[in-house]
Amino acid sequence: AQKVTQAQTEISVVEKEDVTLDCVYETRDTTYYLFWYKQPPSGELVFLIRRNSFDEQNEISGRYSWNFQKSTSSFNFTITASQVVDSAVYFCALSEAGNFGNEKLTFGTGTRLTIIP
Amino acid sequence: NAGVTQTPKFRVLKTGQSMTLLCAQDMNHEYMYWYRQDPGMGLRLIHYSVGEGTTAKGEVPDGYNVSRLKKQNFLLGLESAAPSQTSVYFCASSYGGYSYNEQFFGPGTRLTVL
């Protein structure tokens, strides 16, 4: 069974500091996809990134970067030079490719990030 | 292009009452999903649909029913509401039956059952 653990329930940092959100996953499949979603105070979930299990290259998008390590089953998310607009709940999620016709996302419990001005 | 919309945004029910939540998407997506979000538990899948006329159970289906009569609409019904169903409900849709497709979410419905 697939499982996603986000051990950090809440994090607070001062604006302009860097912050890393941890995500650890469990799966028996060799092919799977990992996602990060952002839920700002408005409530709607916004897709940030997708990574497949065969691509361990780190990805950078502006101030955001993602570190995928299969050896530790982790897919961590770093925000550099944080801003108040980054305040949100962030969810990591996992989808196993072997379930065609039964695709489901398993979400972690989320990390609430607060950026203090 | 409205994306995924949900009706209503807020609702208060008394125990035992029934209601239907409506989800609509205009992206011609095949897959649609209903989740509930509770504090400290992330999002949990209630039911989902892989196409018009189909539905399937998710992780927490008890007490809910769904219907997908039209491709663009996915209805979630509570026949006899219970306080344990107080939650925020999210609808989502995705392009097709592949694990790599990201899901697009609606704005949510906050439901309180007294």
mmCIF file of C-alpha atoms in Angstrom:
data_model
loop_
_atom_site.group_PDB
_atom_site.id
_atom_site.type_symbol
_atom_site.label_atom_id
_atom_site.label_comp_id
_atom_site.label_asym_id
_atom_site.label_seq_id
_atom_site.Cartn_x
_atom_site.Cartn_y
_atom_site.Cartn_z
ATOM 1 C CA ALA A 1 0.000 0.000 0.000
ATOM 2 C CA GLN A 2 1.201 3.483 -0.745
ATOM 3 C CA LYS A 3 1.872 5.971 2.027
ATOM 4 C CA VAL A 4 3.161 9.520 2.291
ATOM 5 C CA THR A 5 4.574 11.007 5.485
ATOM 6 C CA GLN A 6 5.080 14.689 6.127
ATOM 7 C CA ALA A 7 6.485 14.739 9.616
ATOM 8 C CA GLN A 8 6.574 18.524 9.911
ATOM 9 C CA THR A 9 3.115 19.656 10.913
ATOM 10 C CA GLU A 10 3.911 23.367 11.118
ATOM 11 C CA ILE A 11 6.948 25.481 10.278
ATOM 12 C CA SER A 12 7.499 29.182 10.837
ATOM 13 C CA VAL A 13 10.409 31.127 9.392
ATOM 14 C CA VAL A 14 11.255 34.767 9.048
ATOM 15 C CA GLU A 15 10.925 36.261 5.593
ATOM 16 C CA LYS A 16 13.953 35.753 3.324
ATOM 17 C CA GLU A 17 15.071 32.639 5.156
ATOM 18 C CA ASP A 18 15.324 29.345 3.286
ATOM 19 C CA VAL A 19 13.028 26.517 4.336
ATOM 20 C CA THR A 20 12.809 22.825 3.429
ATOM 21 C CA LEU A 21 9.640 20.763 3.625
ATOM 22 C CA ASP A 22 10.197 17.051 4.034
ATOM 23 C CA CYS A 23 8.297 14.260 2.313
ATOM 24 C CA VAL A 24 8.918 10.538 2.750
ATOM 25 C CA TYR A 25 6.960 7.961 0.792
ATOM 26 C CA GLU A 26 6.369 4.212 0.719
ATOM 27 C CA THR A 27 5.449 2.168 -2.325
ATOM 28 C CA ARG A 28 5.987 -1.313 -3.724
ATOM 29 C CA ASP A 29 5.797 -0.161 -7.328
ATOM 30 C CA THR A 30 8.915 0.574 -9.335
ATOM 31 C CA THR A 31 7.052 3.158 -11.401
ATOM 32 C CA TYR A 32 5.323 5.925 -9.554
ATOM 33 C CA TYR A 33 4.803 9.672 -9.545
ATOM 34 C CA LEU A 34 5.308 12.210 -6.817
ATOM 35 C CA PHE A 35 3.574 15.555 -6.594
ATOM 36 C CA TRP A 36 3.619 18.706 -4.527
ATOM 37 C CA TYR A 37 0.511 20.855 -4.118
ATOM 38 C CA LYS A 38 0.120 24.221 -2.438
ATOM 39 C CA GLN A 39 -3.016 25.223 -0.545
ATOM 40 C CA PRO A 40 -2.990 28.977 0.125
ATOM 41 C CA PRO A 41 -5.371 30.590 2.648
ATOM 42 C CA SER A 42 -7.994 30.863 -0.101
ATOM 43 C CA GLY A 43 -8.319 27.070 0.130
ATOM 44 C CA GLU A 44 -7.892 25.847 -3.435
ATOM 45 C CA LEU A 45 -5.106 23.332 -4.062
ATOM 46 C CA VAL A 46 -2.599 24.348 -6.700
ATOM 47 C CA PHE A 47 -0.334 21.900 -8.512
ATOM 48 C CA LEU A 48 3.371 22.725 -8.177
ATOM 49 C CA ILE A 49 5.397 19.853 -9.572
ATOM 50 C CA ARG A 50 5.354 16.241 -10.715
ATOM 51 C CA ARG A 51 8.315 13.863 -10.704
ATOM 52 C CA ASN A 52 8.421 10.285 -12.005
ATOM 53 C CA SER A 53 10.365 7.530 -10.281
ATOM 54 C CA PHE A 54 12.914 7.216 -13.085
ATOM 55 C CA ASP A 55 13.981 10.840 -13.019
ATOM 56 C CA GLU A 56 16.084 11.656 -9.980
ATOM 57 C CA GLN A 57 17.336 14.948 -11.299
ATOM 58 C CA ASN A 58 16.728 17.814 -8.945
ATOM 59 C CA GLU A 59 14.514 20.535 -10.307
ATOM 60 C CA ILE A 60 14.621 24.254 -9.779
ATOM 61 C CA SER A 61 11.892 26.720 -10.641
ATOM 62 C CA GLY A 62 12.685 30.220 -9.512
ATOM 63 C CA ARG A 63 12.885 30.178 -5.723
ATOM 64 C CA TYR A 64 11.518 26.638 -5.558
ATOM 65 C CA SER A 65 13.605 23.496 -5.781
ATOM 66 C CA TRP A 66 12.900 19.812 -5.300
ATOM 67 C CA ASN A 67 15.287 17.072 -4.207
ATOM 68 C CA PHE A 68 14.207 13.545 -5.131
ATOM 69 C CA GLN A 69 16.223 10.684 -3.605
ATOM 70 C CA LYS A 70 15.042 7.144 -4.231
ATOM 71 C CA SER A 71 17.633 5.740 -1.852
ATOM 72 C CA THR A 72 15.891 7.422 1.073
ATOM 73 C CA SER A 73 12.381 7.492 -0.471
ATOM 74 C CA SER A 74 12.257 11.227 -0.068
ATOM 75 C CA PHE A 75 11.008 14.101 -2.194
ATOM 76 C CA ASN A 76 11.851 17.292 -0.341
ATOM 77 C CA PHE A 77 10.827 20.812 -1.297
ATOM 78 C CA THR A 78 12.968 23.870 -0.607
ATOM 79 C CA ILE A 79 11.910 27.484 -0.828
ATOM 80 C CA THR A 80 14.794 29.912 -1.086
ATOM 81 C CA ALA A 81 14.484 33.483 0.166
ATOM 82 C CA SER A 82 10.966 32.883 1.438
ATOM 83 C CA GLN A 83 8.246 35.478 1.012
ATOM 84 C CA VAL A 84 4.997 36.121 2.839
ATOM 85 C CA VAL A 85 3.084 34.864 -0.218
ATOM 86 C CA ASP A 86 4.639 31.447 0.363
ATOM 87 C CA SER A 87 2.545 31.044 3.505
ATOM 88 C CA ALA A 88 0.307 28.058 2.821
ATOM 89 C CA VAL A 89 -0.238 24.396 3.540
ATOM 90 C CA TYR A 90 1.895 22.206 1.305
ATOM 91 C CA PHE A 91 0.952 18.650 0.438
ATOM 92 C CA CYS A 92 3.136 15.906 -0.950
ATOM 93 C CA ALA A 93 1.316 13.136 -2.845
ATOM 94 C CA LEU A 94 2.070 9.798 -4.491
ATOM 95 C CA SER A 95 0.465 7.923 -7.385
ATOM 96 C CA GLU A 96 1.418 4.386 -8.383
ATOM 97 C CA ALA A 97 1.579 3.681 -12.104
ATOM 98 C CA GLY A 98 0.628 0.036 -11.775
ATOM 99 C CA ASN A 99 -2.997 0.802 -11.014
ATOM 100 C CA PHE A 100 -4.297 1.592 -14.487
ATOM 101 C CA GLY A 101 -7.994 2.310 -14.253
ATOM 102 C CA ASN A 102 -7.593 2.717 -10.536
ATOM 103 C CA GLU A 103 -5.302 5.704 -10.357
ATOM 104 C CA LYS A 104 -5.411 7.442 -7.034
ATOM 105 C CA LEU A 105 -3.383 10.063 -5.318
ATOM 106 C CA THR A 106 -2.348 9.396 -1.747
ATOM 107 C CA PHE A 107 -1.713 12.636 0.116
ATOM 108 C CA GLY A 108 0.451 13.336 3.103
ATOM 109 C CA THR A 109 -1.071 15.198 6.025
ATOM 110 C CA GLY A 110 0.436 18.489 4.896
ATOM 111 C CA THR A 111 2.864 21.017 6.344
ATOM 112 C CA ARG A 112 1.586 24.457 7.307
ATOM 113 C CA LEU A 113 4.246 27.013 6.443
ATOM 114 C CA THR A 114 4.071 30.489 7.930
ATOM 115 C CA ILE A 115 6.408 33.204 6.730
ATOM 116 C CA ILE A 116 6.836 35.942 9.310
ATOM 117 C CA PRO A 117 7.381 39.413 7.836
ATOM 118 C CA ASN B 1 -12.513 28.704 -18.755
ATOM 119 C CA ALA B 2 -13.797 28.232 -15.197
ATOM 120 C CA GLY B 3 -11.830 25.031 -14.466
ATOM 121 C CA VAL B 4 -13.432 23.093 -11.610
ATOM 122 C CA THR B 5 -16.355 24.689 -9.801
ATOM 123 C CA GLN B 6 -18.230 23.500 -6.727
ATOM 124 C CA THR B 7 -21.700 24.345 -5.449
ATOM 125 C CA PRO B 8 -22.408 25.372 -2.725
ATOM 126 C CA LYS B 9 -19.399 26.968 -1.030
ATOM 127 C CA PHE B 10 -20.820 26.649 2.485
ATOM 128 C CA ARG B 11 -23.619 24.631 4.010
ATOM 129 C CA VAL B 12 -24.925 23.868 7.481
ATOM 130 C CA LEU B 13 -27.041 20.755 7.947
ATOM 131 C CA LYS B 14 -28.810 19.158 10.857
ATOM 132 C CA THR B 15 -28.140 15.512 11.660
ATOM 133 C CA GLY B 16 -30.234 13.303 9.416
ATOM 134 C CA GLN B 17 -30.739 15.821 6.640
ATOM 135 C CA SER B 18 -29.660 15.089 3.107
ATOM 136 C CA MET B 19 -27.880 17.165 0.520
ATOM 137 C CA THR B 20 -26.049 17.006 -2.776
ATOM 138 C CA LEU B 21 -22.789 18.704 -3.646
ATOM 139 C CA LEU B 22 -22.275 19.541 -7.290
ATOM 140 C CA CYS B 23 -18.934 19.562 -9.074
ATOM 141 C CA ALA B 24 -18.552 20.769 -12.637
ATOM 142 C CA GLN B 25 -15.504 20.919 -14.890
ATOM 143 C CA ASP B 26 -15.126 22.450 -18.330
ATOM 144 C CA MET B 27 -11.793 20.876 -19.280
ATOM 145 C CA ASN B 28 -13.263 17.720 -20.849
ATOM 146 C CA HIS B 29 -11.498 15.599 -18.235
ATOM 147 C CA GLU B 30 -12.322 11.920 -17.996
ATOM 148 C CA TYR B 31 -11.499 11.416 -14.335
ATOM 149 C CA MET B 32 -13.214 13.144 -11.441
ATOM 150 C CA TYR B 33 -12.736 12.774 -7.697
ATOM 151 C CA TRP B 34 -14.289 13.719 -4.388
ATOM 152 C CA TYR B 35 -12.067 14.238 -1.339
ATOM 153 C CA ARG B 36 -12.635 15.325 2.195
ATOM 154 C CA GLN B 37 -10.096 17.333 4.147
ATOM 155 C CA ASP B 38 -9.972 17.115 7.919
ATOM 156 C CA PRO B 39 -7.452 18.720 10.279
ATOM 157 C CA GLY B 40 -4.291 16.655 10.590
ATOM 158 C CA MET B 41 -5.450 14.059 8.057
ATOM 159 C CA GLY B 42 -4.672 15.553 4.689
ATOM 160 C CA LEU B 43 -7.045 14.763 1.842
ATOM 161 C CA ARG B 44 -8.816 11.434 1.734
ATOM 162 C CA LEU B 45 -10.520 10.068 -1.336
ATOM 163 C CA ILE B 46 -14.246 9.406 -0.962
ATOM 164 C CA HIS B 47 -15.307 8.278 -4.453
ATOM 165 C CA TYR B 48 -14.024 8.746 -7.943
ATOM 166 C CA SER B 49 -15.090 8.262 -11.539
ATOM 167 C CA VAL B 50 -13.030 7.167 -14.523
ATOM 168 C CA GLY B 51 -15.615 8.280 -17.059
ATOM 169 C CA GLU B 52 -19.239 9.157 -17.680
ATOM 170 C CA GLY B 53 -21.563 6.627 -16.097
ATOM 171 C CA THR B 54 -18.874 5.068 -13.894
ATOM 172 C CA THR B 55 -18.108 5.434 -10.193
ATOM 173 C CA ALA B 56 -15.809 3.679 -7.733
ATOM 174 C CA LYS B 57 -15.155 3.729 -4.016
ATOM 175 C CA GLY B 58 -12.176 5.455 -2.536
ATOM 176 C CA GLU B 59 -10.674 5.299 0.911
ATOM 177 C CA VAL B 60 -13.637 6.622 2.948
ATOM 178 C CA PRO B 61 -16.868 5.950 0.970
ATOM 179 C CA ASP B 62 -19.272 5.114 3.804
ATOM 180 C CA GLY B 63 -22.191 7.505 4.160
ATOM 181 C CA TYR B 64 -21.745 8.980 0.678
ATOM 182 C CA ASN B 65 -23.080 8.238 -2.783
ATOM 183 C CA VAL B 66 -22.029 9.649 -6.131
ATOM 184 C CA SER B 67 -23.263 9.884 -9.673
ATOM 185 C CA ARG B 68 -21.644 10.816 -12.992
ATOM 186 C CA LEU B 69 -24.509 11.118 -15.446
ATOM 187 C CA LYS B 70 -22.705 13.707 -17.550
ATOM 188 C CA LYS B 71 -19.010 13.841 -18.254
ATOM 189 C CA GLN B 72 -18.662 17.354 -16.915
ATOM 190 C CA ASN B 73 -20.554 16.808 -13.647
ATOM 191 C CA PHE B 74 -19.851 14.704 -10.568
ATOM 192 C CA LEU B 75 -22.367 14.754 -7.740
ATOM 193 C CA LEU B 76 -21.701 13.793 -4.138
ATOM 194 C CA GLY B 77 -24.713 12.928 -1.994
ATOM 195 C CA LEU B 78 -25.168 12.601 1.731
ATOM 196 C CA GLU B 79 -28.377 10.705 2.408
ATOM 197 C CA SER B 80 -28.450 11.142 6.192
ATOM 198 C CA ALA B 81 -25.837 13.578 7.401
ATOM 199 C CA ALA B 82 -23.881 12.884 10.584
ATOM 200 C CA PRO B 83 -21.625 15.199 12.627
ATOM 201 C CA SER B 84 -18.645 13.042 11.553
ATOM 202 C CA GLN B 85 -19.221 14.315 8.017
ATOM 203 C CA THR B 86 -18.379 17.862 9.032
ATOM 204 C CA SER B 87 -15.461 18.613 6.753
ATOM 205 C CA VAL B 88 -14.226 20.543 3.770
ATOM 206 C CA TYR B 89 -15.027 18.726 0.537
ATOM 207 C CA PHE B 90 -12.925 19.098 -2.576
ATOM 208 C CA CYS B 91 -13.708 17.998 -6.071
ATOM 209 C CA ALA B 92 -10.913 17.399 -8.583
ATOM 210 C CA SER B 93 -10.542 16.293 -12.164
ATOM 211 C CA SER B 94 -7.739 14.981 -14.347
ATOM 212 C CA TYR B 95 -7.217 14.429 -18.033
ATOM 213 C CA GLY B 96 -7.083 10.664 -18.234
ATOM 214 C CA GLY B 97 -6.261 7.313 -16.791
ATOM 215 C CA TYR B 98 -2.569 7.798 -16.207
ATOM 216 C CA SER B 99 -0.872 8.214 -12.870
ATOM 217 C CA TYR B 100 1.182 11.148 -14.038
ATOM 218 C CA ASN B 101 -1.745 13.422 -14.763
ATOM 219 C CA GLU B 102 -2.026 16.172 -12.214
ATOM 220 C CA GLN B 103 -5.398 16.807 -10.677
ATOM 221 C CA PHE B 104 -7.138 20.164 -10.858
ATOM 222 C CA PHE B 105 -9.062 21.114 -7.754
ATOM 223 C CA GLY B 106 -12.178 23.122 -7.094
ATOM 224 C CA PRO B 107 -12.397 25.780 -4.368
ATOM 225 C CA GLY B 108 -13.981 23.468 -1.806
ATOM 226 C CA THR B 109 -17.274 23.232 0.083
ATOM 227 C CA ARG B 110 -17.268 23.739 3.826
ATOM 228 C CA LEU B 111 -19.960 21.544 5.369
ATOM 229 C CA THR B 112 -21.020 21.630 9.004
ATOM 230 C CA VAL B 113 -23.371 19.017 10.401
ATOM 231 C CA LEU B 114 -24.957 19.927 13.719
#
